[in-house]
Structure formats: C-alpha cells, structure tokens
XYZ file of C-alpha atoms in Angstrom:
397
model
C 54.701 104.257 138.984
C 56.991 104.552 136.692
C 60.525 103.790 136.901
C 60.908 103.978 141.171
C 58.840 107.384 140.602
C 55.765 109.171 139.750
C 55.063 111.162 136.874
C 53.124 114.533 136.650
C 51.541 116.059 133.285
C 51.402 119.871 133.431
C 49.742 122.399 131.367
C 53.333 123.683 130.819
C 54.038 120.741 128.565
C 56.899 119.419 131.517
C 56.023 116.332 129.978
C 54.899 116.809 127.059
C 51.983 116.907 125.327
C 49.464 115.216 124.827
C 47.420 113.367 122.225
C 44.681 115.129 120.626
C 41.222 114.174 122.334
C 43.119 113.047 125.129
C 42.070 113.391 128.824
C 43.636 113.018 132.226
C 42.942 111.589 134.481
C 42.573 112.309 137.544
C 44.037 110.094 139.677
C 46.910 109.737 142.679
C 50.409 110.632 140.953
C 48.906 112.413 137.851
C 47.473 115.486 138.413
C 43.838 116.199 137.431
C 42.889 117.531 134.196
C 42.354 121.591 133.810
C 39.167 122.755 135.731
C 39.429 119.684 138.594
C 40.847 120.516 142.189
C 44.507 118.742 142.407
C 44.878 115.340 144.374
C 47.967 115.146 146.159
C 49.196 110.896 146.006
C 48.991 109.003 148.998
C 52.178 110.583 151.828
C 52.506 113.822 149.883
C 51.764 117.134 151.273
C 50.829 119.927 148.455
C 52.584 123.430 148.742
C 50.518 125.319 146.060
C 53.480 128.279 144.985
C 51.574 131.639 144.411
C 50.434 131.904 140.132
C 53.133 134.791 139.075
C 56.059 134.466 137.463
C 58.623 132.526 138.789
C 56.687 130.142 140.305
C 56.057 126.648 139.347
C 52.419 125.038 137.962
C 52.440 122.277 139.604
C 52.703 120.766 142.816
C 56.723 119.595 144.435
C 57.238 116.236 144.252
C 60.245 115.216 146.294
C 63.025 113.431 144.403
C 62.895 109.826 144.725
C 65.628 107.788 143.539
C 65.750 106.154 140.457
C 66.113 102.296 139.203
C 68.706 101.736 137.616
C 66.742 99.071 135.899
C 64.296 101.972 134.316
C 67.018 102.526 131.948
C 67.165 106.227 132.914
C 70.763 108.161 134.823
C 71.560 107.454 138.270
C 71.055 110.052 140.995
C 74.541 110.407 141.980
C 75.171 111.630 138.462
C 72.560 114.030 138.267
C 73.320 114.936 142.393
C 76.470 116.219 140.756
C 75.117 118.290 138.165
C 71.858 120.257 140.314
C 70.776 119.044 143.710
C 67.747 121.239 144.020
C 66.339 119.894 140.267
C 64.570 116.438 140.861
C 65.764 115.375 136.770
C 62.040 113.787 136.041
C 60.044 116.414 138.256
C 57.618 118.404 135.569
C 58.961 121.412 134.288
C 59.698 124.849 135.786
C 58.939 127.212 132.637
C 56.783 129.947 133.651
C 53.084 129.257 133.820
C 51.344 128.108 130.504
C 47.350 129.848 130.619
C 44.571 127.273 131.615
C 43.362 126.039 128.405
C 42.588 122.109 126.687
C 45.898 120.250 126.062
C 48.134 120.861 122.786
C 47.563 118.178 120.043
C 50.139 115.279 120.099
C 53.156 116.125 118.351
C 53.351 112.253 118.806
C 49.987 110.709 117.270
C 51.307 107.462 118.119
C 52.305 108.060 121.574
C 50.002 106.285 124.495
C 47.890 107.695 126.789
C 47.541 105.443 128.695
C 50.794 105.733 130.245
C 50.554 108.928 130.832
C 51.939 110.677 128.360
C 53.582 110.694 124.518
C 56.803 108.724 124.524
C 60.198 109.087 121.658
C 59.243 106.861 119.122
C 62.306 106.397 118.880
C 63.868 105.827 122.163
C 60.273 104.901 124.071
C 61.200 107.463 127.025
C 59.137 110.184 127.738
C 59.708 113.529 126.208
C 61.135 116.128 127.970
C 59.632 119.641 128.850
C 61.205 122.693 127.848
C 63.909 124.646 129.858
C 63.692 124.066 134.080
C 65.816 121.731 136.162
C 65.529 118.655 133.348
C 67.026 120.677 130.374
C 69.624 121.731 133.177
C 70.698 118.343 133.819
C 69.923 117.572 130.098
C 72.789 120.378 129.612
C 74.734 119.476 132.277
C 75.121 116.329 131.158
C 76.788 117.432 127.483
C 78.806 119.931 129.247
C 80.158 116.893 130.665
C 80.661 114.823 128.070
C 82.306 117.993 126.571
C 84.255 117.825 129.598
C 85.285 114.800 128.861
C 86.316 115.038 125.569
C 88.424 118.256 126.174
C 90.036 115.917 128.471
C 90.564 113.190 126.214
C 92.241 115.963 123.595
C 94.192 117.293 126.189
C 95.599 114.472 126.884
C 96.462 113.612 123.700
C 98.569 116.828 123.079
C 100.257 116.334 126.514
C 101.920 112.881 125.317
C 102.167 114.342 122.140
C 104.731 117.660 123.271
C 106.202 114.344 125.683
C 107.310 112.085 122.399
C 108.155 115.643 120.605
C 110.042 115.960 123.235
C 111.375 112.992 123.188
C 112.146 113.037 119.945
C 114.491 115.811 119.404
C 116.350 114.704 122.678
C 117.246 111.768 121.077
C 117.787 113.309 117.382
C 119.881 116.385 119.503
C 121.567 113.322 121.399
C 122.603 111.026 117.847
C 123.328 114.271 115.913
C 122.584 117.584 117.562
C 119.740 117.957 114.727
C 115.733 117.907 115.257
C 114.760 114.418 113.824
C 111.764 115.792 112.416
C 113.797 117.798 109.582
C 113.001 116.483 106.527
C 115.764 119.080 104.913
C 117.504 119.146 108.026
C 119.703 121.793 106.298
C 119.629 125.704 106.186
C 117.560 126.844 103.609
C 120.309 129.419 102.352
C 122.516 125.763 102.021
C 122.705 124.118 98.268
C 121.251 120.879 98.287
C 123.401 118.716 95.604
C 120.804 116.979 92.654
C 122.289 113.500 90.696
C 125.564 111.339 91.638
C 128.604 113.606 92.425
C 130.676 113.363 89.198
C 134.097 111.315 89.104
C 136.577 113.243 87.132
C 137.754 110.132 84.115
C 141.005 109.196 84.864
C 143.735 110.367 82.060
C 144.929 108.130 79.660
C 148.452 108.215 81.367
C 146.613 106.887 84.577
C 145.107 104.603 82.417
C 148.117 102.983 80.646
C 149.730 103.284 84.676
C 147.114 100.231 85.840
C 147.363 96.874 85.716
C 143.842 94.284 84.681
C 142.770 91.775 85.888
C 143.344 88.811 83.209
C 144.674 84.918 83.334
C 148.240 83.866 81.862
C 146.691 80.203 80.553
C 143.852 81.929 79.047
C 142.419 81.598 76.415
C 139.632 83.271 74.044
C 136.844 82.729 71.708
C 139.180 83.381 68.992
C 136.825 85.876 67.343
C 138.460 89.630 66.613
C 136.668 92.645 66.149
C 137.879 95.703 64.972
C 137.346 99.281 66.669
C 136.473 101.654 64.518
C 137.905 104.884 63.671
C 140.085 106.641 62.172
C 143.698 108.268 63.088
C 145.552 110.048 60.170
C 148.976 109.262 60.264
C 150.622 112.889 61.944
C 153.832 112.874 59.955
C 155.050 112.840 56.299
C 157.105 109.891 55.525
C 156.249 106.359 54.773
C 153.340 106.092 55.406
C 151.793 102.753 57.112
C 148.056 101.897 57.985
C 147.314 99.303 60.428
C 143.812 98.574 61.952
C 143.586 97.534 65.746
C 141.604 94.179 66.421
C 140.775 93.285 70.035
C 139.691 88.976 70.622
C 135.843 88.983 71.372
C 135.566 88.608 75.256
C 138.553 89.276 76.854
C 136.944 92.568 78.919
C 139.933 95.265 78.187
C 139.989 98.253 77.411
C 139.901 98.574 72.923
C 139.698 102.379 72.546
C 143.053 102.508 74.980
C 144.603 99.699 73.252
C 144.128 101.461 69.926
C 145.155 105.061 71.661
C 148.133 103.530 72.955
C 149.174 102.127 69.472
C 148.504 105.291 67.647
C 151.074 107.496 69.878
C 153.792 105.029 70.309
C 154.132 104.317 66.975
C 154.001 108.013 65.761
C 156.450 108.900 69.057
C 159.689 110.517 67.687
C 161.761 107.796 69.904
C 159.976 105.594 67.797
C 160.247 104.314 64.349
C 158.476 107.776 63.449
C 161.479 109.174 64.459
C 162.953 112.712 62.423
C 159.822 112.231 60.047
C 161.300 109.054 58.666
C 157.777 106.954 58.770
C 154.210 107.909 59.979
C 151.900 105.673 60.928
C 148.039 105.907 60.043
C 145.009 103.734 62.098
C 142.072 102.824 59.600
C 138.910 100.541 60.753
C 138.097 99.693 57.021
C 139.842 98.913 53.625
C 142.889 96.684 53.502
C 145.689 98.118 55.956
C 149.286 96.869 55.753
C 149.012 95.082 59.362
C 147.125 94.045 61.797
C 148.117 94.353 65.292
C 146.011 92.587 67.586
C 145.421 92.278 71.071
C 144.660 88.870 71.860
C 144.327 85.973 74.850
C 147.433 83.354 75.639
C 145.984 80.920 73.828
C 144.797 82.626 70.978
C 148.498 84.242 70.999
C 149.853 81.245 70.472
C 147.464 79.742 68.057
C 148.584 82.530 65.475
C 151.896 83.006 65.722
C 151.899 79.164 65.838
C 150.635 79.829 61.648
C 154.992 81.478 61.802
C 157.023 78.425 63.578
C 156.471 80.309 66.513
C 156.589 78.750 70.095
C 155.357 81.522 72.024
C 154.035 79.334 75.409
C 157.444 78.761 77.315
C 157.546 82.516 78.986
C 153.803 83.108 77.184
C 155.014 85.835 75.339
C 153.991 87.925 71.527
C 154.936 87.903 68.231
C 154.915 89.300 64.490
C 153.096 86.271 62.573
C 155.050 86.980 59.217
C 153.003 84.726 57.631
C 149.944 86.345 58.410
C 148.989 90.149 58.438
C 149.122 90.166 62.420
C 150.977 91.129 64.904
C 149.981 89.715 67.569
C 150.032 92.073 71.482
C 149.780 89.145 74.324
C 146.959 89.950 76.494
C 148.221 88.800 79.687
C 151.750 90.744 79.053
C 149.451 94.001 78.284
C 147.270 93.291 81.149
C 150.066 92.580 83.722
C 152.825 93.775 82.081
C 156.217 91.491 83.601
C 159.161 90.951 86.662
C 161.995 92.116 84.562
C 159.394 96.075 83.864
C 158.327 95.645 87.549
C 155.925 98.732 88.391
C 157.191 100.776 85.104
C 153.975 98.910 83.525
C 152.956 102.269 80.722
C 156.735 102.491 79.972
C 156.532 98.101 79.995
C 153.230 97.841 76.898
C 155.203 100.695 74.970
C 157.871 97.982 74.428
C 156.126 95.862 73.369
C 153.982 97.609 70.328
C 157.967 98.942 69.662
C 159.254 95.755 70.152
C 156.389 93.805 67.929
C 156.394 95.882 65.380
C 159.830 96.795 64.567
C 159.545 93.679 63.906
C 156.813 93.671 61.006
C 159.509 96.517 59.715
C 162.338 94.105 59.482
C 164.275 94.451 62.927
C 165.652 91.520 64.137
C 166.833 90.700 67.924
C 169.572 92.221 69.971
C 171.384 92.998 73.022
C 173.286 95.983 75.110
C 177.121 95.861 75.360
C 177.785 96.736 77.881
C 177.404 96.733 81.142
C 174.514 99.283 82.623
C 173.709 100.734 79.108
C 170.258 100.965 78.173
C 168.903 97.418 76.504
C 167.627 98.417 72.731
C 164.167 98.056 71.649
C 164.646 95.099 69.916
C 166.590 93.148 73.033
C 163.581 90.723 74.225
C 162.906 92.373 77.307
C 159.569 90.665 78.658
C 162.808 87.330 78.862
C 165.643 89.627 80.227
C 167.503 92.695 80.831
C 170.933 90.853 81.923
C 172.903 88.468 79.696
C 176.295 86.940 79.409
C 177.249 89.399 82.231
C 175.995 92.578 81.532
C 172.986 94.202 82.984
C 170.967 95.774 80.774
C 168.508 98.405 81.590
C 164.741 98.178 80.505
C 163.869 100.737 77.803
C 161.051 101.085 75.698
C 162.129 103.118 72.436
C 164.123 102.557 69.232
C 166.002 106.225 69.564
C 164.969 107.608 73.309
C 167.692 109.961 73.472
C 165.515 112.081 71.519
C-alpha cells in the first residue's frame, strides 16, 4: 500500500512501463502478470468488462481518500473536476494487446515498489489519457483560470484608477492628467523662453538706479570702447568716456547719453557752432567721467572744489576730467523730481559748459526757465524768484 490506496500496473501503461526484465508480482493490489488469472484484493469484487473499444483493461477499484501527508492532491479538489474517475486508478485508455511489458523509460525506477517513478519528483509515472489526464488537465485549467482572474481583477482595478485620475483631472482643470501634451495637435508648441523687448533709450533714461549717496568706489576707470563720429561741421571737440569700476551702472547708456545730449541743437552744438566726437583711444580734449560720490570729491578737490556739501558734480579744470557724480546720475535731485531724463541732460550740459568756459548764472525773472548754468541740483528758487527746471542752453530751438 502506498499513499493510502492500492496501485495497479496495467498492460496499457496506466502506471508506466515496467523495467526491462522485471515481471509484475501477482498478489493483492498489484494485479497479475500477463497470462495469469487476476486476483482480487480482499474485500474487492472484480467486475471484469468485456474487451473491445472503450473497455477497461483492468478491474475497477473504488476510489479511496488520498492521505494528505502522502503529497498527492486533496480528494475534495479532485472531485471538483471528475467525480467519476479515480485520480490514482489505472488508465482508461484503449485496450492494449497482451504481451511482455516494454522497457522502462526510466531505468532507475524501483521495481519492488510496483512501477517506475519520475527521477525528478519521485512520483509514479502517469498514464496517457483517461481520468488522470482529465484530472490534471482540469488542474491546469484551474491554474489558468486563477491567473486570468487575477489579470481581470487587475485590469478592473486599473480601469477604476484610470477613471479616478480622469475625474480628478477634470475637477482640477478639465483635462486628462495622462495627456502629456494637454493641447490640440493643431496648436503651436512654444519654443524657448518668451522674448522680452529690450528697453529703449528713452525708457532707460527715465529710470532710477540704485547707488548709495556715500559710496566710494575703487578709483579705477575703464574707457567705454567705441567711436561716435561728430555729426556737425562746427568746432570739433573730442572726448573720451570713462566709468569707474564697480558702479554697477550701464556704461554704454551713459556714453550714448553724452553723445546725444552734446550734439543736440538745443545744447552747445546749437546752430552748428560746435560738434562733439567720442573716441576711446588717443588724446581727447577732455574726459567725461562717471564716478562714485567719494571718487568725484577726490578729483574735484584737485581743482579746489568741494562737492561733498550737496553731493554734486564738477569740472575739475586742473585736470582733464569733467566729473559726473554717479549718485546724482542714478537718483536725480529733488528739484527735478521724476524728470530724471531731463535732469541727466542738464547734468551733462552744465558740467561741459564749465569746460567750455561758462560760469554760474541764475534766472532773473519769476517764472522764467532756469539757465543751464544755474546750479539746478541745489536750487531753482532764489531771492524770491521761482525758476523753472531747464536742461538746455538754447531751450527754444
């Protein structure tokens, strides 16, 4: 007895082929050798069917419960697939002609245990076809069914998750969160960063810039490279523009402002009398210098001028420098308020006017425009007369 029920070898190979040269031993539970009468196990009656198609080649032995400890499938599981067939009964294939058993496909199978076993598993070899085939086919089908059930369940879960994502996306912005493009195929896709139009000269000149009123720079200057040809035919003056290092101001803007202001017809170039040309090499007639308040004061002191009291600019006549106070250039003055562009024009014209030989004057009548050579950074009103801010030498032109 093995596994809680008898085993039986049949000619049809229900329990596999016997080892070559080994003969089945007659006795209860194992059948008889070919040519010998069958012996029924004790308590089992043999009902031998007639030979022919569909008949069985051995006795029908009632199925018995499989011992769980023997390693076989549970009887309740087997019954779910085939209640009529014993899983471990002999094969139910067609009748095989009587004759000596074929050589075993597994020569190492033990002959004394009633039949060959699989070398890998130690389980008896199964017959081809019959109830066992259907049983194990059913087991395989059950495994496939289980896998399909898991797959379907996963797809259902994914479907629900997908609907949840779509619903959340619709609630947030009305778009499918999975849609990476989130735009129609016909809509153009922006490339790069949006371009911002650069500020114009007038816009830059209308802005204030940060710079401390007590700031003292390095005292070192850089010439603004480039060349601006004198536009007129009058007396030509050449100049260079220097900017102190570390100011953080737009040196190109300052140089452009100097050239445009000096050659404006309302300025010293009025009526073709003079023309101004910017150079960055060679010997200029003067150097217009944008410097910090501290550096401006140092250079103005070389000409005996004190610019610290009102933090103003100067023409340092003892040197070649016309000093423009960077704090005033960046922040303007109270007298001009928000008219920062006009104030910068006045600042250039006033200090270059000193270089050209003009001194300070004031307006003589209440309500008149202040002359460009008036100290408009310090005041517009004097002696009860109110003067209007004015950046030009010839404002009516």
